[in-house]
PDB file of C-alpha atoms and ligand atoms in Angstrom:
ATOM      1  CA  MET A   1      19.042-128.229  75.498  1.00  0.00           C
ATOM      2  CA  THR A   2      16.425-125.754  76.561  1.00  0.00           C
ATOM      3  CA  ARG A   3      12.807-126.796  76.829  1.00  0.00           C
ATOM      4  CA  ILE A   4      10.280-124.003  76.452  1.00  0.00           C
ATOM      5  CA  ILE A   5       6.841-124.593  77.937  1.00  0.00           C
ATOM      6  CA  ALA A   6       3.898-122.207  77.499  1.00  0.00           C
ATOM      7  CA  VAL A   7       1.285-122.368  80.261  1.00  0.00           C
ATOM      8  CA  THR A   8      -1.916-121.599  78.460  1.00  0.00           C
ATOM      9  CA  ASN A   9      -5.711-121.724  78.547  1.00  0.00           C
ATOM     10  CA  GLN A  10      -7.730-118.770  77.334  1.00  0.00           C
ATOM     11  CA  LYS A  11     -10.246-119.314  80.104  1.00  0.00           C
ATOM     12  CA  GLY A  12      -9.506-116.873  82.925  1.00  0.00           C
ATOM     13  CA  GLY A  13      -8.597-117.812  86.479  1.00  0.00           C
ATOM     14  CA  VAL A  14      -7.828-121.504  85.935  1.00  0.00           C
ATOM     15  CA  GLY A  15      -4.411-121.420  87.627  1.00  0.00           C
ATOM     16  CA  LYS A  16      -2.060-120.544  84.733  1.00  0.00           C
ATOM     17  CA  THR A  17      -0.002-118.000  86.648  1.00  0.00           C
ATOM     18  CA  THR A  18       0.031-120.032  89.875  1.00  0.00           C
ATOM     19  CA  THR A  19       1.257-122.990  87.830  1.00  0.00           C
ATOM     20  CA  ALA A  20       3.836-121.022  85.822  1.00  0.00           C
ATOM     21  CA  ILE A  21       5.386-119.477  88.952  1.00  0.00           C
ATOM     22  CA  ASN A  22       5.386-122.610  91.049  1.00  0.00           C
ATOM     23  CA  VAL A  23       6.467-125.154  88.478  1.00  0.00           C
ATOM     24  CA  ALA A  24       9.270-122.775  87.460  1.00  0.00           C
ATOM     25  CA  ALA A  25      10.353-122.506  91.103  1.00  0.00           C
ATOM     26  CA  ALA A  26      10.066-126.260  91.681  1.00  0.00           C
ATOM     27  CA  LEU A  27      12.214-126.954  88.599  1.00  0.00           C
ATOM     28  CA  ALA A  28      14.767-124.400  89.808  1.00  0.00           C
ATOM     29  CA  ALA A  29      14.880-126.211  93.159  1.00  0.00           C
ATOM     30  CA  ASN A  30      16.466-129.146  91.283  1.00  0.00           C
ATOM     31  CA  ASP A  31      19.591-127.055  90.588  1.00  0.00           C
ATOM     32  CA  ILE A  32      18.285-126.216  87.142  1.00  0.00           C
ATOM     33  CA  LYS A  33      18.448-122.737  85.608  1.00  0.00           C
ATOM     34  CA  VAL A  34      14.912-121.597  84.839  1.00  0.00           C
ATOM     35  CA  LEU A  35      13.562-118.470  83.176  1.00  0.00           C
ATOM     36  CA  LEU A  36       9.963-117.427  83.773  1.00  0.00           C
ATOM     37  CA  ILE A  37       8.517-115.116  81.121  1.00  0.00           C
ATOM     38  CA  ASP A  38       5.490-113.047  82.014  1.00  0.00           C
ATOM     39  CA  CYS A  39       3.527-112.782  78.758  1.00  0.00           C
ATOM     40  CA  ASP A  40       0.390-111.310  80.334  1.00  0.00           C
ATOM     41  CA  PRO A  41      -0.269-107.552  80.620  1.00  0.00           C
ATOM     42  CA  GLN A  42      -1.821-108.246  84.041  1.00  0.00           C
ATOM     43  CA  GLY A  43       1.763-108.807  85.245  1.00  0.00           C
ATOM     44  CA  ASN A  44       0.696-111.380  87.853  1.00  0.00           C
ATOM     45  CA  ALA A  45       3.710-113.618  87.352  1.00  0.00           C
ATOM     46  CA  THR A  46       5.962-110.581  87.807  1.00  0.00           C
ATOM     47  CA  SER A  47       4.472-109.482  91.123  1.00  0.00           C
ATOM     48  CA  GLY A  48       4.007-113.127  92.156  1.00  0.00           C
ATOM     49  CA  VAL A  49       7.776-113.663  92.270  1.00  0.00           C
ATOM     50  CA  GLY A  50       8.305-110.366  94.072  1.00  0.00           C
ATOM     51  CA  VAL A  51       9.578-108.218  91.195  1.00  0.00           C
ATOM     52  CA  GLN A  52       8.353-104.637  91.239  1.00  0.00           C
ATOM     53  CA  LYS A  53       8.502-102.499  88.155  1.00  0.00           C
ATOM     54  CA  THR A  54      10.970 -99.673  88.686  1.00  0.00           C
ATOM     55  CA  GLU A  55      12.008 -96.739  86.514  1.00  0.00           C
ATOM     56  CA  GLY A  56      14.057 -97.916  83.553  1.00  0.00           C
ATOM     57  CA  MET A  57      13.374-101.628  84.093  1.00  0.00           C
ATOM     58  CA  GLN A  58      13.055-103.386  80.727  1.00  0.00           C
ATOM     59  CA  THR A  59      10.004-105.565  80.231  1.00  0.00           C
ATOM     60  CA  LEU A  60       8.769-108.025  77.634  1.00  0.00           C
ATOM     61  CA  HIS A  61       7.146-105.085  75.868  1.00  0.00           C
ATOM     62  CA  ASP A  62      10.557-103.481  75.230  1.00  0.00           C
ATOM     63  CA  VAL A  63      11.774-106.781  73.790  1.00  0.00           C
ATOM     64  CA  LEU A  64       8.787-107.389  71.509  1.00  0.00           C
ATOM     65  CA  ILE A  65       8.194-103.824  70.358  1.00  0.00           C
ATOM     66  CA  ASP A  66      11.498-101.980  70.665  1.00  0.00           C
ATOM     67  CA  GLY A  67      13.655-104.925  69.708  1.00  0.00           C
ATOM     68  CA  LYS A  68      15.656-104.814  72.956  1.00  0.00           C
ATOM     69  CA  GLU A  69      17.661-107.980  73.537  1.00  0.00           C
ATOM     70  CA  ALA A  70      15.802-110.427  75.790  1.00  0.00           C
ATOM     71  CA  LYS A  71      18.925-110.622  77.965  1.00  0.00           C
ATOM     72  CA  THR A  72      18.575-106.964  78.978  1.00  0.00           C
ATOM     73  CA  ALA A  73      15.111-107.616  80.419  1.00  0.00           C
ATOM     74  CA  ILE A  74      16.125-110.468  82.713  1.00  0.00           C
ATOM     75  CA  GLN A  75      15.631-109.958  86.447  1.00  0.00           C
ATOM     76  CA  GLN A  76      16.826-112.241  89.213  1.00  0.00           C
ATOM     77  CA  THR A  77      14.289-113.421  91.772  1.00  0.00           C
ATOM     78  CA  GLU A  78      14.601-114.382  95.411  1.00  0.00           C
ATOM     79  CA  MET A  79      14.459-118.057  94.387  1.00  0.00           C
ATOM     80  CA  GLU A  80      17.920-119.279  93.460  1.00  0.00           C
ATOM     81  CA  GLY A  81      18.155-120.359  89.826  1.00  0.00           C
ATOM     82  CA  LEU A  82      14.893-118.643  88.864  1.00  0.00           C
ATOM     83  CA  ASP A  83      15.039-115.545  86.640  1.00  0.00           C
ATOM     84  CA  LEU A  84      12.182-113.505  85.202  1.00  0.00           C
ATOM     85  CA  ILE A  85      11.368-111.392  82.185  1.00  0.00           C
ATOM     86  CA  PRO A  86       8.703-109.088  83.628  1.00  0.00           C
ATOM     87  CA  ALA A  87       5.570-107.618  82.084  1.00  0.00           C
ATOM     88  CA  ASP A  88       3.329-104.707  82.869  1.00  0.00           C
ATOM     89  CA  LYS A  89       0.181-103.203  81.404  1.00  0.00           C
ATOM     90  CA  ASN A  90       2.072-101.754  78.415  1.00  0.00           C
ATOM     91  CA  LEU A  91       2.179-105.276  77.032  1.00  0.00           C
ATOM     92  CA  ILE A  92      -1.481-104.984  76.051  1.00  0.00           C
ATOM     93  CA  GLY A  93      -0.395-102.662  73.213  1.00  0.00           C
ATOM     94  CA  VAL A  94       1.530-105.461  71.510  1.00  0.00           C
ATOM     95  CA  ASN A  95      -1.596-106.854  69.876  1.00  0.00           C
ATOM     96  CA  LEU A  96      -2.112-103.588  67.991  1.00  0.00           C
ATOM     97  CA  GLN A  97       1.498-102.506  67.614  1.00  0.00           C
ATOM     98  CA  LEU A  98       2.496-105.705  65.830  1.00  0.00           C
ATOM     99  CA  VAL A  99      -0.457-105.906  63.461  1.00  0.00           C
ATOM    100  CA  ASN A 100       1.515-104.771  60.420  1.00  0.00           C
ATOM    101  CA  VAL A 101       4.811-106.430  61.307  1.00  0.00           C
ATOM    102  CA  ASP A 102       6.081-109.363  59.222  1.00  0.00           C
ATOM    103  CA  ASP A 103       6.222-112.696  61.049  1.00  0.00           C
ATOM    104  CA  ARG A 104       4.461-111.025  63.929  1.00  0.00           C
ATOM    105  CA  GLU A 105       3.654-114.365  65.545  1.00  0.00           C
ATOM    106  CA  SER A 106       7.350-115.368  65.697  1.00  0.00           C
ATOM    107  CA  ILE A 107       8.924-112.379  67.407  1.00  0.00           C
ATOM    108  CA  LEU A 108       9.238-113.950  70.852  1.00  0.00           C
ATOM    109  CA  ARG A 109      10.570-117.127  69.293  1.00  0.00           C
ATOM    110  CA  LYS A 110      13.371-115.193  67.539  1.00  0.00           C
ATOM    111  CA  HIS A 111      14.285-113.344  70.711  1.00  0.00           C
ATOM    112  CA  LEU A 112      14.488-116.547  72.736  1.00  0.00           C
ATOM    113  CA  HIS A 113      16.962-118.090  70.301  1.00  0.00           C
ATOM    114  CA  GLY A 114      19.756-116.174  71.970  1.00  0.00           C
ATOM    115  CA  LEU A 115      18.743-117.570  75.379  1.00  0.00           C
ATOM    116  CA  ARG A 116      18.535-121.216  74.384  1.00  0.00           C
ATOM    117  CA  GLY A 117      21.436-122.852  76.169  1.00  0.00           C
ATOM    118  CA  GLU A 118      21.430-120.362  79.057  1.00  0.00           C
ATOM    119  CA  TYR A 119      18.434-122.037  80.692  1.00  0.00           C
ATOM    120  CA  ARG A 120      17.272-125.651  80.941  1.00  0.00           C
ATOM    121  CA  TYR A 121      13.642-124.560  81.133  1.00  0.00           C
ATOM    122  CA  ILE A 122      11.807-121.464  79.991  1.00  0.00           C
ATOM    123  CA  ILE A 123       8.244-121.218  81.301  1.00  0.00           C
ATOM    124  CA  ILE A 124       5.885-118.714  79.669  1.00  0.00           C
ATOM    125  CA  ASP A 125       2.787-117.482  81.508  1.00  0.00           C
ATOM    126  CA  CYS A 126       0.097-116.672  78.912  1.00  0.00           C
ATOM    127  CA  PRO A 127      -2.808-114.213  79.151  1.00  0.00           C
ATOM    128  CA  PRO A 128      -6.432-115.440  79.238  1.00  0.00           C
ATOM    129  CA  SER A 129      -7.019-114.948  75.518  1.00  0.00           C
ATOM    130  CA  LEU A 130      -6.027-116.427  72.199  1.00  0.00           C
ATOM    131  CA  ASP A 131      -4.410-113.210  71.011  1.00  0.00           C
ATOM    132  CA  LEU A 132      -1.110-112.370  69.378  1.00  0.00           C
ATOM    133  CA  LEU A 133       0.705-112.645  72.719  1.00  0.00           C
ATOM    134  CA  THR A 134      -0.500-116.208  73.199  1.00  0.00           C
ATOM    135  CA  LEU A 135       0.304-117.012  69.571  1.00  0.00           C
ATOM    136  CA  ASN A 136       3.846-115.696  70.096  1.00  0.00           C
ATOM    137  CA  ALA A 137       4.154-117.857  73.221  1.00  0.00           C
ATOM    138  CA  LEU A 138       2.923-120.962  71.363  1.00  0.00           C
ATOM    139  CA  MET A 139       5.288-120.342  68.442  1.00  0.00           C
ATOM    140  CA  ALA A 140       8.203-119.904  70.853  1.00  0.00           C
ATOM    141  CA  ALA A 141       7.334-123.013  72.859  1.00  0.00           C
ATOM    142  CA  ASP A 142       8.289-126.645  72.429  1.00  0.00           C
ATOM    143  CA  ALA A 143       5.215-127.715  74.387  1.00  0.00           C
ATOM    144  CA  VAL A 144       2.092-126.451  76.115  1.00  0.00           C
ATOM    145  CA  LEU A 145       0.972-127.104  79.658  1.00  0.00           C
ATOM    146  CA  ILE A 146      -2.795-126.611  79.958  1.00  0.00           C
ATOM    147  CA  PRO A 147      -4.227-126.049  83.438  1.00  0.00           C
ATOM    148  CA  ILE A 148      -7.898-126.947  83.749  1.00  0.00           C
ATOM    149  CA  GLN A 149      -9.904-126.149  86.838  1.00  0.00           C
ATOM    150  CA  CYS A 150     -11.829-129.116  88.232  1.00  0.00           C
ATOM    151  CA  GLU A 151     -15.182-127.375  88.102  1.00  0.00           C
ATOM    152  CA  PHE A 152     -18.291-127.212  86.019  1.00  0.00           C
ATOM    153  CA  PHE A 153     -17.612-125.781  82.518  1.00  0.00           C
ATOM    154  CA  ALA A 154     -14.019-127.054  82.798  1.00  0.00           C
ATOM    155  CA  LEU A 155     -14.011-127.783  79.084  1.00  0.00           C
ATOM    156  CA  GLU A 156     -15.415-124.429  78.078  1.00  0.00           C
ATOM    157  CA  GLY A 157     -13.216-122.941  75.378  1.00  0.00           C
ATOM    158  CA  ILE A 158     -10.929-125.963  75.164  1.00  0.00           C
ATOM    159  CA  SER A 159     -11.960-126.669  71.586  1.00  0.00           C
ATOM    160  CA  SER A 160     -10.801-123.217  70.438  1.00  0.00           C
ATOM    161  CA  LEU A 161      -7.502-123.762  72.269  1.00  0.00           C
ATOM    162  CA  ILE A 162      -7.066-127.116  70.505  1.00  0.00           C
ATOM    163  CA  ASP A 163      -7.939-125.399  67.172  1.00  0.00           C
ATOM    164  CA  THR A 164      -5.242-122.790  67.835  1.00  0.00           C
ATOM    165  CA  ILE A 165      -2.679-125.485  68.651  1.00  0.00           C
ATOM    166  CA  ASP A 166      -3.609-127.277  65.410  1.00  0.00           C
ATOM    167  CA  ARG A 167      -3.249-124.029  63.496  1.00  0.00           C
ATOM    168  CA  VAL A 168       0.229-123.479  64.945  1.00  0.00           C
ATOM    169  CA  ARG A 169       1.157-127.003  63.857  1.00  0.00           C
ATOM    170  CA  ASP A 170      -0.463-126.978  60.408  1.00  0.00           C
ATOM    171  CA  SER A 171      -0.403-123.377  59.151  1.00  0.00           C
ATOM    172  CA  PHE A 172       2.918-122.420  60.711  1.00  0.00           C
ATOM    173  CA  GLY A 173       4.539-125.856  60.561  1.00  0.00           C
ATOM    174  CA  HIS A 174       5.618-125.643  64.204  1.00  0.00           C
ATOM    175  CA  PRO A 175       5.739-129.049  65.930  1.00  0.00           C
ATOM    176  CA  LEU A 176       4.141-127.947  69.193  1.00  0.00           C
ATOM    177  CA  GLU A 177       3.795-130.779  71.720  1.00  0.00           C
ATOM    178  CA  ILE A 178       1.379-131.129  74.602  1.00  0.00           C
ATOM    179  CA  GLU A 179       3.373-131.384  77.826  1.00  0.00           C
ATOM    180  CA  GLY A 180       0.145-132.220  79.575  1.00  0.00           C
ATOM    181  CA  ILE A 181      -3.219-131.188  80.892  1.00  0.00           C
ATOM    182  CA  LEU A 182      -3.026-130.247  84.553  1.00  0.00           C
ATOM    183  CA  LEU A 183      -5.997-130.561  86.874  1.00  0.00           C
ATOM    184  CA  THR A 184      -5.956-127.566  89.217  1.00  0.00           C
ATOM    185  CA  MET A 185      -7.833-126.389  92.318  1.00  0.00           C
ATOM    186  CA  TYR A 186      -8.897-129.937  92.975  1.00  0.00           C
ATOM    187  CA  ASP A 187     -11.023-130.403  96.073  1.00  0.00           C
ATOM    188  CA  GLU A 188     -11.214-134.107  96.786  1.00  0.00           C
ATOM    189  CA  ARG A 189     -14.066-133.573  99.249  1.00  0.00           C
ATOM    190  CA  THR A 190     -16.519-132.611  96.536  1.00  0.00           C
ATOM    191  CA  ASN A 191     -18.238-135.081  94.251  1.00  0.00           C
ATOM    192  CA  LEU A 192     -18.200-132.511  91.479  1.00  0.00           C
ATOM    193  CA  ALA A 193     -14.394-132.204  91.454  1.00  0.00           C
ATOM    194  CA  ARG A 194     -14.017-135.995  91.476  1.00  0.00           C
ATOM    195  CA  GLN A 195     -16.529-136.344  88.657  1.00  0.00           C
ATOM    196  CA  VAL A 196     -14.949-133.577  86.540  1.00  0.00           C
ATOM    197  CA  ALA A 197     -11.485-135.078  87.065  1.00  0.00           C
ATOM    198  CA  ALA A 198     -12.737-138.526  86.018  1.00  0.00           C
ATOM    199  CA  ASP A 199     -14.437-137.057  82.918  1.00  0.00           C
ATOM    200  CA  LEU A 200     -11.293-135.137  81.918  1.00  0.00           C
ATOM    201  CA  ARG A 201      -9.173-138.283  82.269  1.00  0.00           C
ATOM    202  CA  GLU A 202     -11.613-140.248  80.170  1.00  0.00           C
ATOM    203  CA  PHE A 203     -11.706-137.543  77.508  1.00  0.00           C
ATOM    204  CA  PHE A 204      -8.005-136.652  77.311  1.00  0.00           C
ATOM    205  CA  GLN A 205      -6.606-140.015  78.440  1.00  0.00           C
ATOM    206  CA  ASP A 206      -2.798-140.018  78.874  1.00  0.00           C
ATOM    207  CA  GLU A 207      -2.531-136.332  78.113  1.00  0.00           C
ATOM    208  CA  VAL A 208      -3.774-135.617  81.636  1.00  0.00           C
ATOM    209  CA  LEU A 209      -0.805-135.397  83.999  1.00  0.00           C
ATOM    210  CA  LYS A 210      -0.678-137.702  87.018  1.00  0.00           C
ATOM    211  CA  THR A 211       0.004-134.786  89.326  1.00  0.00           C
ATOM    212  CA  VAL A 212      -3.110-132.963  90.514  1.00  0.00           C
ATOM    213  CA  ILE A 213      -2.933-129.523  92.144  1.00  0.00           C
ATOM    214  CA  PRO A 214      -5.149-129.356  95.245  1.00  0.00           C
ATOM    215  CA  ARG A 215      -7.191-126.331  96.157  1.00  0.00           C
ATOM    216  CA  SER A 216      -5.126-124.619  98.848  1.00  0.00           C
ATOM    217  CA  ILE A 217      -5.373-121.282 100.598  1.00  0.00           C
ATOM    218  CA  ARG A 218      -1.586-121.202 100.958  1.00  0.00           C
ATOM    219  CA  LEU A 219      -1.180-121.302  97.157  1.00  0.00           C
ATOM    220  CA  ALA A 220      -3.604-118.393  96.834  1.00  0.00           C
ATOM    221  CA  GLU A 221      -1.832-116.394  99.558  1.00  0.00           C
ATOM    222  CA  ALA A 222       1.750-116.807  98.304  1.00  0.00           C
ATOM    223  CA  PRO A 223       1.646-114.244  95.429  1.00  0.00           C
ATOM    224  CA  SER A 224       0.622-111.424  97.755  1.00  0.00           C
ATOM    225  CA  HIS A 225       3.908-112.076  99.559  1.00  0.00           C
ATOM    226  CA  GLY A 226       5.775-112.085  96.225  1.00  0.00           C
ATOM    227  CA  LYS A 227       6.959-115.646  96.742  1.00  0.00           C
ATOM    228  CA  PRO A 228       6.585-119.036  95.067  1.00  0.00           C
ATOM    229  CA  ILE A 229       4.968-121.577  97.384  1.00  0.00           C
ATOM    230  CA  LEU A 230       8.342-123.313  97.806  1.00  0.00           C
ATOM    231  CA  LEU A 231       9.591-120.252  99.685  1.00  0.00           C
ATOM    232  CA  TYR A 232       6.302-119.177 101.254  1.00  0.00           C
ATOM    233  CA  ASP A 233       5.279-122.522 102.738  1.00  0.00           C
ATOM    234  CA  PRO A 234       7.677-125.280 101.660  1.00  0.00           C
ATOM    235  CA  GLY A 235       5.962-128.098 103.548  1.00  0.00           C
ATOM    236  CA  SER A 236       2.437-127.345 102.344  1.00  0.00           C
ATOM    237  CA  LYS A 237       0.297-129.590 100.161  1.00  0.00           C
ATOM    238  CA  GLY A 238       0.473-127.065  97.338  1.00  0.00           C
ATOM    239  CA  SER A 239       4.251-126.959  97.498  1.00  0.00           C
ATOM    240  CA  GLU A 240       4.445-130.762  97.407  1.00  0.00           C
ATOM    241  CA  ALA A 241       2.117-130.858  94.406  1.00  0.00           C
ATOM    242  CA  TYR A 242       4.269-128.472  92.367  1.00  0.00           C
ATOM    243  CA  ILE A 243       7.441-130.364  93.341  1.00  0.00           C
ATOM    244  CA  GLN A 244       5.688-133.489  92.075  1.00  0.00           C
ATOM    245  CA  LEU A 245       4.717-131.707  88.842  1.00  0.00           C
ATOM    246  CA  ALA A 246       8.333-130.648  88.258  1.00  0.00           C
ATOM    247  CA  LYS A 247       9.396-134.293  88.763  1.00  0.00           C
ATOM    248  CA  GLU A 248       6.808-135.451  86.255  1.00  0.00           C
ATOM    249  CA  ILE A 249       8.043-132.925  83.681  1.00  0.00           C
ATOM    250  CA  LEU A 250      11.671-133.964  84.270  1.00  0.00           C
ATOM    251  CA  LYS A 251      10.621-137.580  83.807  1.00  0.00           C
ATOM    252  CA  HIS A 252       9.089-136.715  80.432  1.00  0.00           C
ATOM    253  CA  GLU A 253      12.494-135.344  79.486  1.00  0.00           C
ATOM    254  CA  GLN A 254      14.178-138.651  80.377  1.00  0.00           C
ATOM    255  CA  THR A 255      11.565-140.603  78.426  1.00  0.00           C
ATOM    256  CA  ARG A 256      12.122-138.393  75.369  1.00  0.00           C
ATOM    257  CA  SER A 257      15.894-138.734  75.467  1.00  0.00           C
ATOM    258  CA  ALA A 258      15.653-142.514  75.993  1.00  0.00           C
ATOM    259  CA  LYS A 259      13.393-142.696  72.920  1.00  0.00           C
ATOM    260  CA  SER A 260      15.671-140.572  70.759  1.00  0.00           C
ATOM    261  CA  ALA A 261      18.691-142.628  71.817  1.00  0.00           C
ATOM    262  CA  ARG A 262      17.038-145.787  70.529  1.00  0.00           C
TER     263      ARG A 262
HETATM  264  P1  LIG B 301      -5.801-115.241  84.526  1.00  0.00           P
HETATM  265  O1  LIG B 301      -6.567-115.950  83.466  1.00  0.00           O
HETATM  266  O2  LIG B 301      -6.507-114.032  85.075  1.00  0.00           O
HETATM  267  O3  LIG B 301      -4.386-114.971  84.137  1.00  0.00           O
HETATM  268  P2  LIG B 301      -4.853-117.587  85.838  1.00  0.00           P
HETATM  269  O4  LIG B 301      -5.356-118.657  84.937  1.00  0.00           O
HETATM  270  O5  LIG B 301      -3.434-117.181  85.678  1.00  0.00           O
HETATM  271  O6  LIG B 301      -5.766-116.285  85.749  1.00  0.00           O
HETATM  272  P3  LIG B 301      -4.338-117.752  88.632  1.00  0.00           P
HETATM  273  O7  LIG B 301      -4.103-116.292  88.730  1.00  0.00           O
HETATM  274  O8  LIG B 301      -3.178-118.645  88.776  1.00  0.00           O
HETATM  275  O9  LIG B 301      -5.134-118.083  87.301  1.00  0.00           O
HETATM  276  O10 LIG B 301      -5.431-118.218  89.685  1.00  0.00           O
HETATM  277  C1  LIG B 301      -6.680-117.572  89.785  1.00  0.00           C
HETATM  278  C2  LIG B 301      -7.015-117.366  91.267  1.00  0.00           C
HETATM  279  O11 LIG B 301      -7.126-118.631  91.903  1.00  0.00           O
HETATM  280  C3  LIG B 301      -5.943-116.618  92.022  1.00  0.00           C
HETATM  281  O12 LIG B 301      -6.521-115.831  93.007  1.00  0.00           O
HETATM  282  C4  LIG B 301      -5.096-117.719  92.632  1.00  0.00           C
HETATM  283  O13 LIG B 301      -4.437-117.315  93.800  1.00  0.00           O
HETATM  284  C5  LIG B 301      -6.143-118.769  92.924  1.00  0.00           C
HETATM  285  N1  LIG B 301      -5.588-120.121  92.830  1.00  0.00           N
HETATM  286  C6  LIG B 301      -4.851-120.654  91.825  1.00  0.00           C
HETATM  287  N2  LIG B 301      -4.550-121.939  92.063  1.00  0.00           N
HETATM  288  C7  LIG B 301      -5.107-122.233  93.262  1.00  0.00           C
HETATM  289  C8  LIG B 301      -5.158-123.417  94.081  1.00  0.00           C
HETATM  290  N3  LIG B 301      -4.578-124.558  93.695  1.00  0.00           N
HETATM  291  N4  LIG B 301      -5.835-123.344  95.239  1.00  0.00           N
HETATM  292  C9  LIG B 301      -6.443-122.202  95.630  1.00  0.00           C
HETATM  293  N5  LIG B 301      -6.438-121.067  94.935  1.00  0.00           N
HETATM  294  C10 LIG B 301      -5.776-121.073  93.757  1.00  0.00           C
HETATM  295 MG1  LIG B 302      -2.644-115.380  84.955  1.00  0.00          MG
END
């Protein structure tokens, strides 16, 4: 079974791409086949795993707009077991190009059907907006992982994200789960971060993941070297945190299969 997780929060700069890259890599480190899909025209997940757009390289845009098979857009990365479907700035056009297309919110979902079974996990990095790209990611996903930065205004925009998730469930009848809310860029030395983290746990209760991602320069540096933190600085705090997050996600999988076996 393939589990598809969309990493989403329409607030910018909260750690979506850092999380998508590094949780994908940490899952792959468990001998699991993982596909990372860059669904953001900024292309940060693409460059962050060291893939450079070359002449003739297929991207997510070619899949969504030209109907190219998803398989033809897959690139290998330096991390064993981790593949990528890249994106570049052309992807921005999708919002307009799909406006008059039937089932325009389900195009990614249809394309990923053919890949279910090839990968244990598919991780989708979403753009910082609630546009058609994000909607396609949510419709394709089994669950969402929502990074929230432990700072003031952490909850800004969360209600519109929750509304969108509800709309996907109710209007489109898609049983989207919440994999978890992930506290990112946590600086334990500041009272503010501790207070925000406590407030988020009180508000979202068990939906907040146990793993917390610390603020770390090494995590911020890794993408400029085109590497996940597991390759850039394997022993670092940031690397350990994402390994822990992958474990927590794998544990959810065991809990779900134990429940369904009952
Ligand atoms: P966007 O909304 O633009 O797509 P994003 O939500 O994907 O942004 P990232 O690109 O992952 O966010 O992170 C924003 C910035 O913060 C980047 O410069 C990144 O390197 C840095 N960053 C992310 N996580 C951490 C962390 N745990 N510690 C320190 N810096 C971090
Ligand atoms: Mg991003």
